[in-house]
Amino acid sequence: MIFIMGAGAFGTALAISLAQDGNVTIWARDALHAEDMGRHRENRKRLPGVPLPDQIEVTSDLHRLSPANTVLLAIPTQKLRAALHTHASKLAGATLVACCKGIELSTGKGPVQIINEVLPNAKAAILTGPSFADDIARNLPTALTLACADDAIGEALQQELTTPNLRLYRTTDVIGAELGSALKNVMAVGCGTVIGAGLGESARAALVTRGFAEMGRMATALGASAETLSGLSGFGDLVLTCGSQQSRNFRYGFSIGQGEVFDSAVTVEGAATARAVRDIAHAQSLDMPITNVIASLIDQELRVDQAMDMLLSRPLKEE
């Protein structure tokens, strides 16, 4: 039995895909939300129009959860630590797969690092890569990265979580997978800002390219493999989120470029991550000009025209 903690769009989409091969339980924090999903057989709040297969049970109670279960944590990174503390007695010793992307603002840690810190006896992994919830829920194909420090556990998870529309590639480079999936959100905010401000497709392409260079610079400095950043969890997800309005981070950046207020009810991992990355880069003396500018735009310390002037007036150098 696979448990998915988190009844948002992505958690629901993963459940729909995994239900092709067996029973899945979705846990919702809100009992009313769980009841509504169970009654209508649809996540009307987060993924409307997509029916839930009969193999999916929705609950707000973790009473059936045991250490023998694989638990997918589809919980925003900034809320992950609190959820793990709250349900520590149920999750201790289980196999926990983070399905969130970001860096914790208060500590600078990624999802697997948070799991290892709060629940050191759990077996931790991360599932990430180019994946929009709507695509997965409608059984459209994609490929993802499954990163686990223990390759034997990673191989077992790869077999368990692969579905007809989800092809999983595994790696032991957890740091690379965490950072690739987190840093691409920052660049997606930047690309949304570029398009929202009407700066053009050429500017977006330039930002993606130079942003990817920044991603690699930070990741390798923190112990990741450059090869991981060039894979699905880094470059693959970067391409997806920097070019589509389906990306919440892109839409958030687009609103900045347009000078509009973004819906505060929508989770935007890239906002907190940009601030966290700026702090890490400063502490590590890393040159991250695009990230710094995006963080300043998010904090309303710069206007878009000022941000572009800062980037374009930097000293010329070799690529």
CSV table of C-alpha atoms in Angstrom, one decimal:
chain,number,residue,atom,x,y,z
A,1,MET,CA,0.0,0.0,0.0
A,2,ILE,CA,1.2,3.5,-0.9
A,3,PHE,CA,0.3,6.4,1.2
A,4,ILE,CA,0.4,10.0,-0.1
A,5,MET,CA,0.4,12.7,2.5
A,6,GLY,CA,-0.9,15.9,0.9
A,7,ALA,CA,-4.2,16.2,-1.1
A,8,GLY,CA,-3.1,19.1,-3.3
A,9,ALA,CA,-2.9,18.8,-7.1
A,10,PHE,CA,0.4,17.0,-7.3
A,11,GLY,CA,-0.4,14.5,-4.5
A,12,THR,CA,-3.7,13.7,-6.2
A,13,ALA,CA,-2.1,13.4,-9.6
A,14,LEU,CA,0.5,10.9,-8.3
A,15,ALA,CA,-2.2,8.9,-6.6
A,16,ILE,CA,-4.1,8.7,-9.9
A,17,SER,CA,-1.1,7.5,-11.8
A,18,LEU,CA,0.0,5.0,-9.1
A,19,ALA,CA,-3.6,3.6,-8.8
A,20,GLN,CA,-3.1,2.0,-12.2
A,21,ASP,CA,-1.0,-0.6,-10.4
A,22,GLY,CA,-2.6,-1.0,-7.0
A,23,ASN,CA,-4.4,0.6,-4.1
A,24,VAL,CA,-3.3,4.1,-2.9
A,25,THR,CA,-4.4,6.2,0.1
A,26,ILE,CA,-4.4,10.0,0.0
A,27,TRP,CA,-4.2,11.7,3.4
A,28,ALA,CA,-5.7,15.2,3.6
A,29,ARG,CA,-5.0,17.5,6.5
A,30,ASP,CA,-8.5,19.0,6.2
A,31,ALA,CA,-11.2,16.5,7.1
A,32,LEU,CA,-13.8,18.4,5.1
A,33,HIS,CA,-11.5,18.3,2.0
A,34,ALA,CA,-11.0,14.5,2.4
A,35,GLU,CA,-14.8,14.0,2.8
A,36,ASP,CA,-15.5,16.1,-0.3
A,37,MET,CA,-13.0,14.2,-2.4
A,38,GLY,CA,-14.3,10.8,-1.2
A,39,ARG,CA,-17.9,11.8,-1.9
A,40,HIS,CA,-17.5,13.3,-5.3
A,41,ARG,CA,-14.5,11.1,-6.4
A,42,GLU,CA,-12.7,14.2,-7.5
A,43,ASN,CA,-10.4,16.8,-6.1
A,44,ARG,CA,-12.7,19.7,-6.9
A,45,LYS,CA,-10.5,22.2,-5.1
A,46,ARG,CA,-7.1,21.4,-6.6
A,47,LEU,CA,-7.6,19.2,-9.7
A,48,PRO,CA,-11.1,19.6,-11.0
A,49,GLY,CA,-12.4,17.6,-13.8
A,50,VAL,CA,-10.2,14.5,-13.2
A,51,PRO,CA,-12.1,11.5,-11.6
A,52,LEU,CA,-10.4,9.5,-8.9
A,53,PRO,CA,-10.1,5.8,-9.7
A,54,ASP,CA,-11.8,3.3,-7.3
A,55,GLN,CA,-8.4,2.1,-6.1
A,56,ILE,CA,-7.9,5.5,-4.3
A,57,GLU,CA,-9.1,6.0,-0.7
A,58,VAL,CA,-9.1,9.5,0.7
A,59,THR,CA,-8.8,10.0,4.5
A,60,SER,CA,-7.8,12.5,7.1
A,61,ASP,CA,-6.8,9.8,9.6
A,62,LEU,CA,-3.4,8.1,9.5
A,63,HIS,CA,-4.5,5.2,11.7
A,64,ARG,CA,-3.8,2.6,9.0
A,65,LEU,CA,-0.3,3.9,8.3
A,66,SER,CA,2.5,1.6,9.3
A,67,PRO,CA,6.4,1.5,8.9
A,68,ALA,CA,5.8,-1.1,6.2
A,69,ASN,CA,4.2,1.5,3.9
A,70,THR,CA,5.9,3.7,1.4
A,71,VAL,CA,4.8,7.3,2.1
A,72,LEU,CA,5.0,10.0,-0.6
A,73,LEU,CA,5.2,13.5,1.0
A,74,ALA,CA,3.4,15.9,-1.3
A,75,ILE,CA,3.7,18.7,1.2
A,76,PRO,CA,5.2,22.1,0.5
A,77,THR,CA,8.8,22.3,1.6
A,78,GLN,CA,8.2,25.2,4.0
A,79,LYS,CA,5.6,23.1,5.8
A,80,LEU,CA,7.4,19.7,5.7
A,81,ARG,CA,9.3,20.0,9.0
A,82,ALA,CA,6.1,20.8,11.0
A,83,ALA,CA,4.2,17.9,9.3
A,84,LEU,CA,7.0,15.4,10.1
A,85,HIS,CA,7.1,16.6,13.8
A,86,THR,CA,3.3,16.3,14.1
A,87,HIS,CA,3.2,12.8,12.7
A,88,ALA,CA,6.6,11.5,13.9
A,89,SER,CA,5.2,8.5,15.7
A,90,LYS,CA,3.5,7.2,12.6
A,91,LEU,CA,6.3,8.0,10.2
A,92,ALA,CA,9.4,6.9,12.2
A,93,GLY,CA,11.1,4.0,10.4
A,94,ALA,CA,8.9,4.3,7.2
A,95,THR,CA,10.2,4.8,3.7
A,96,LEU,CA,9.5,8.5,3.0
A,97,VAL,CA,9.7,10.0,-0.5
A,98,ALA,CA,9.7,13.8,-0.7
A,99,CYS,CA,7.6,15.0,-3.6
A,100,CYS,CA,8.3,18.7,-3.0
A,101,LYS,CA,10.8,21.1,-4.5
A,102,GLY,CA,12.5,23.9,-2.5
A,103,ILE,CA,14.9,24.9,0.2
A,104,GLU,CA,13.7,25.6,3.7
A,105,LEU,CA,14.1,29.3,4.3
A,106,SER,CA,14.9,29.1,8.0
A,107,THR,CA,17.6,26.4,7.7
A,108,GLY,CA,18.8,26.3,4.0
A,109,LYS,CA,18.0,22.6,4.0
A,110,GLY,CA,16.4,20.5,1.2
A,111,PRO,CA,13.5,18.0,1.7
A,112,VAL,CA,15.6,14.9,2.3
A,113,GLN,CA,17.9,16.8,4.7
A,114,ILE,CA,14.8,17.8,6.6
A,115,ILE,CA,13.5,14.2,6.8
A,116,ASN,CA,16.9,12.9,7.9
A,117,GLU,CA,17.1,15.6,10.6
A,118,VAL,CA,13.6,15.1,12.0
A,119,LEU,CA,13.3,11.3,11.5
A,120,PRO,CA,16.8,9.9,11.4
A,121,ASN,CA,15.4,6.3,11.4
A,122,ALA,CA,13.3,6.8,8.3
A,123,LYS,CA,14.5,5.8,4.9
A,124,ALA,CA,14.5,9.0,2.8
A,125,ALA,CA,14.3,9.7,-0.9
A,126,ILE,CA,13.1,12.4,-3.3
A,127,LEU,CA,11.0,12.1,-6.5
A,128,THR,CA,11.4,15.1,-8.8
A,129,GLY,CA,11.7,16.2,-12.4
A,130,PRO,CA,9.5,17.8,-15.2
A,131,SER,CA,6.0,17.1,-14.0
A,132,PHE,CA,2.8,19.2,-14.1
A,133,ALA,CA,0.0,17.7,-12.0
A,134,ASP,CA,-2.5,18.0,-14.7
A,135,ASP,CA,-0.3,16.1,-17.2
A,136,ILE,CA,0.3,13.2,-14.7
A,137,ALA,CA,-3.4,13.0,-13.7
A,138,ARG,CA,-4.4,12.7,-17.3
A,139,ASN,CA,-1.9,9.9,-17.8
A,140,LEU,CA,0.4,11.9,-20.1
A,141,PRO,CA,4.0,10.5,-20.2
A,142,THR,CA,7.0,12.0,-18.4
A,143,ALA,CA,10.3,10.9,-16.8
A,144,LEU,CA,11.4,11.7,-13.3
A,145,THR,CA,14.4,11.4,-11.1
A,146,LEU,CA,14.3,9.2,-7.9
A,147,ALA,CA,17.2,10.1,-5.7
A,148,CYS,CA,18.1,8.0,-2.7
A,149,ALA,CA,21.5,7.7,-0.9
A,150,ASP,CA,20.9,4.0,-0.4
A,151,ASP,CA,20.9,2.5,-4.0
A,152,ALA,CA,19.2,-0.7,-2.9
A,153,ILE,CA,16.3,1.2,-1.4
A,154,GLY,CA,16.3,3.5,-4.5
A,155,GLU,CA,16.0,0.5,-6.8
A,156,ALA,CA,13.1,-1.0,-4.8
A,157,LEU,CA,11.3,2.4,-5.0
A,158,GLN,CA,12.0,2.7,-8.7
A,159,GLN,CA,10.2,-0.6,-9.2
A,160,GLU,CA,7.3,0.3,-6.9
A,161,LEU,CA,6.7,3.9,-8.2
A,162,THR,CA,7.2,3.4,-11.9
A,163,THR,CA,3.8,3.5,-13.7
A,164,PRO,CA,2.7,3.2,-17.4
A,165,ASN,CA,3.1,7.0,-17.7
A,166,LEU,CA,5.9,7.7,-15.2
A,167,ARG,CA,9.4,6.4,-16.1
A,168,LEU,CA,11.8,6.8,-13.2
A,169,TYR,CA,15.5,7.1,-13.4
A,170,ARG,CA,17.4,6.7,-10.1
A,171,THR,CA,20.5,8.3,-8.7
A,172,THR,CA,22.3,8.4,-5.3
A,173,ASP,CA,23.0,12.1,-5.8
A,174,VAL,CA,20.4,13.4,-3.4
A,175,ILE,CA,22.0,16.8,-3.1
A,176,GLY,CA,22.0,17.3,-6.8
A,177,ALA,CA,18.3,16.3,-7.1
A,178,GLU,CA,17.3,18.5,-4.3
A,179,LEU,CA,19.2,21.5,-5.6
A,180,GLY,CA,18.2,21.1,-9.2
A,181,SER,CA,14.5,20.9,-8.4
A,182,ALA,CA,14.7,23.9,-6.0
A,183,LEU,CA,16.9,26.2,-8.0
A,184,LYS,CA,14.9,25.8,-11.2
A,185,ASN,CA,11.9,27.3,-9.4
A,186,VAL,CA,13.9,30.5,-8.8
A,187,MET,CA,14.7,30.7,-12.5
A,188,ALA,CA,11.1,30.1,-13.4
A,189,VAL,CA,10.1,33.1,-11.4
A,190,GLY,CA,12.7,35.1,-13.3
A,191,CYS,CA,11.4,33.9,-16.7
A,192,GLY,CA,7.9,34.7,-15.7
A,193,THR,CA,9.0,38.2,-14.8
A,194,VAL,CA,10.8,38.6,-18.1
A,195,ILE,CA,7.7,37.6,-20.1
A,196,GLY,CA,5.3,39.5,-17.9
A,197,ALA,CA,7.3,42.7,-18.4
A,198,GLY,CA,7.4,42.2,-22.1
A,199,LEU,CA,11.1,41.8,-22.4
A,200,GLY,CA,10.8,39.1,-25.1
A,201,GLU,CA,11.7,35.5,-25.8
A,202,SER,CA,15.3,36.2,-26.4
A,203,ALA,CA,15.7,37.6,-22.9
A,204,ARG,CA,14.0,34.5,-21.5
A,205,ALA,CA,16.4,32.2,-23.4
A,206,ALA,CA,19.3,34.2,-22.1
A,207,LEU,CA,18.0,34.0,-18.5
A,208,VAL,CA,17.4,30.3,-18.8
A,209,THR,CA,21.0,29.7,-20.0
A,210,ARG,CA,22.8,31.9,-17.6
A,211,GLY,CA,20.5,30.8,-14.8
A,212,PHE,CA,21.4,27.2,-15.5
A,213,ALA,CA,25.0,28.2,-15.2
A,214,GLU,CA,24.2,29.6,-11.7
A,215,MET,CA,22.4,26.4,-10.7
A,216,GLY,CA,25.4,24.3,-11.6
A,217,ARG,CA,27.8,26.7,-9.8
A,218,MET,CA,25.9,26.4,-6.6
A,219,ALA,CA,25.2,22.7,-6.8
A,220,THR,CA,28.7,21.6,-7.5
A,221,ALA,CA,30.0,23.9,-4.7
A,222,LEU,CA,27.7,22.1,-2.3
A,223,GLY,CA,28.8,18.6,-3.4
A,224,ALA,CA,26.4,17.7,-6.2
A,225,SER,CA,27.3,16.2,-9.5
A,226,ALA,CA,27.2,18.4,-12.6
A,227,GLU,CA,25.7,15.4,-14.4
A,228,THR,CA,22.7,15.4,-12.1
A,229,LEU,CA,22.0,19.1,-12.8
A,230,SER,CA,22.0,18.3,-16.5
A,231,GLY,CA,19.4,15.6,-16.0
A,232,LEU,CA,15.7,15.5,-15.3
A,233,SER,CA,15.7,17.1,-11.8
A,234,GLY,CA,17.7,20.1,-13.0
A,235,PHE,CA,17.7,20.9,-16.7
A,236,GLY,CA,14.6,18.9,-17.5
A,237,ASP,CA,12.5,20.7,-14.9
A,238,LEU,CA,14.1,24.0,-15.8
A,239,VAL,CA,12.9,23.7,-19.4
A,240,LEU,CA,9.4,22.8,-18.3
A,241,THR,CA,8.8,25.5,-15.7
A,242,CYS,CA,10.5,28.4,-17.4
A,243,GLY,CA,8.3,28.1,-20.5
A,244,SER,CA,4.7,27.4,-19.3
A,245,GLN,CA,1.9,29.3,-17.6
A,246,GLN,CA,1.1,25.9,-15.9
A,247,SER,CA,4.0,26.6,-13.6
A,248,ARG,CA,3.0,28.5,-10.5
A,249,ASN,CA,6.5,29.9,-10.2
A,250,PHE,CA,6.3,31.2,-13.7
A,251,ARG,CA,2.8,32.7,-13.1
A,252,TYR,CA,4.1,34.3,-9.9
A,253,GLY,CA,7.0,35.9,-11.8
A,254,PHE,CA,4.6,37.0,-14.6
A,255,SER,CA,2.5,38.9,-12.1
A,256,ILE,CA,5.7,40.7,-10.9
A,257,GLY,CA,6.5,41.7,-14.4
A,258,GLN,CA,2.9,42.9,-14.9
A,259,GLY,CA,2.9,44.8,-11.7
A,260,GLU,CA,0.0,42.7,-10.4
A,261,VAL,CA,-0.7,41.1,-7.0
A,262,PHE,CA,-0.5,37.3,-7.0
A,263,ASP,CA,-3.0,35.0,-5.3
A,264,SER,CA,-1.5,34.4,-1.9
A,265,ALA,CA,-3.4,31.1,-1.5
A,266,VAL,CA,-1.2,29.6,-4.3
A,267,THR,CA,2.0,27.9,-3.0
A,268,VAL,CA,5.1,29.4,-4.8
A,269,GLU,CA,8.1,27.4,-3.6
A,270,GLY,CA,10.4,29.6,-5.7
A,271,ALA,CA,9.8,32.7,-3.6
A,272,ALA,CA,11.1,31.3,-0.3
A,273,THR,CA,13.8,29.4,-2.1
A,274,ALA,CA,15.1,32.5,-3.8
A,275,ARG,CA,15.7,34.1,-0.4
A,276,ALA,CA,17.3,30.9,1.0
A,277,VAL,CA,19.6,30.6,-2.0
A,278,ARG,CA,20.6,34.2,-1.7
A,279,ASP,CA,21.7,33.6,1.9
A,280,ILE,CA,23.5,30.4,1.0
A,281,ALA,CA,25.3,32.1,-1.9
A,282,HIS,CA,26.4,34.9,0.4
A,283,ALA,CA,27.7,32.5,3.0
A,284,GLN,CA,29.6,30.5,0.4
A,285,SER,CA,30.9,33.5,-1.5
A,286,LEU,CA,29.2,32.2,-4.7
A,287,ASP,CA,28.5,34.5,-7.6
A,288,MET,CA,24.7,34.3,-8.2
A,289,PRO,CA,23.6,37.6,-9.8
A,290,ILE,CA,20.4,36.4,-11.3
A,291,THR,CA,19.2,34.7,-8.1
A,292,ASN,CA,20.1,37.9,-6.1
A,293,VAL,CA,18.1,40.0,-8.5
A,294,ILE,CA,15.1,37.7,-8.4
A,295,ALA,CA,15.1,37.6,-4.6
A,296,SER,CA,15.2,41.4,-4.6
A,297,LEU,CA,12.3,41.6,-7.0
A,298,ILE,CA,10.3,39.2,-4.8
A,299,ASP,CA,11.1,41.4,-1.7
A,300,GLN,CA,10.1,44.5,-3.7
A,301,GLU,CA,13.6,46.0,-3.2
A,302,LEU,CA,14.0,46.5,-7.0
A,303,ARG,CA,11.8,47.4,-9.9
A,304,VAL,CA,12.0,45.2,-13.1
A,305,ASP,CA,13.8,48.0,-15.0
A,306,GLN,CA,16.3,48.4,-12.3
A,307,ALA,CA,16.9,44.6,-12.2
A,308,MET,CA,17.6,44.5,-15.9
A,309,ASP,CA,19.9,47.4,-15.7
A,310,MET,CA,21.9,45.7,-12.9
A,311,LEU,CA,22.3,42.5,-14.9
A,312,LEU,CA,23.1,44.1,-18.2
A,313,SER,CA,25.7,46.5,-16.7
A,314,ARG,CA,27.7,43.8,-15.1
A,315,PRO,CA,31.4,43.6,-16.2
A,316,LEU,CA,31.9,41.8,-19.4
A,317,LYS,CA,33.6,38.4,-19.2
A,318,GLU,CA,34.1,35.0,-21.0
A,319,GLU,CA,31.3,32.6,-21.0
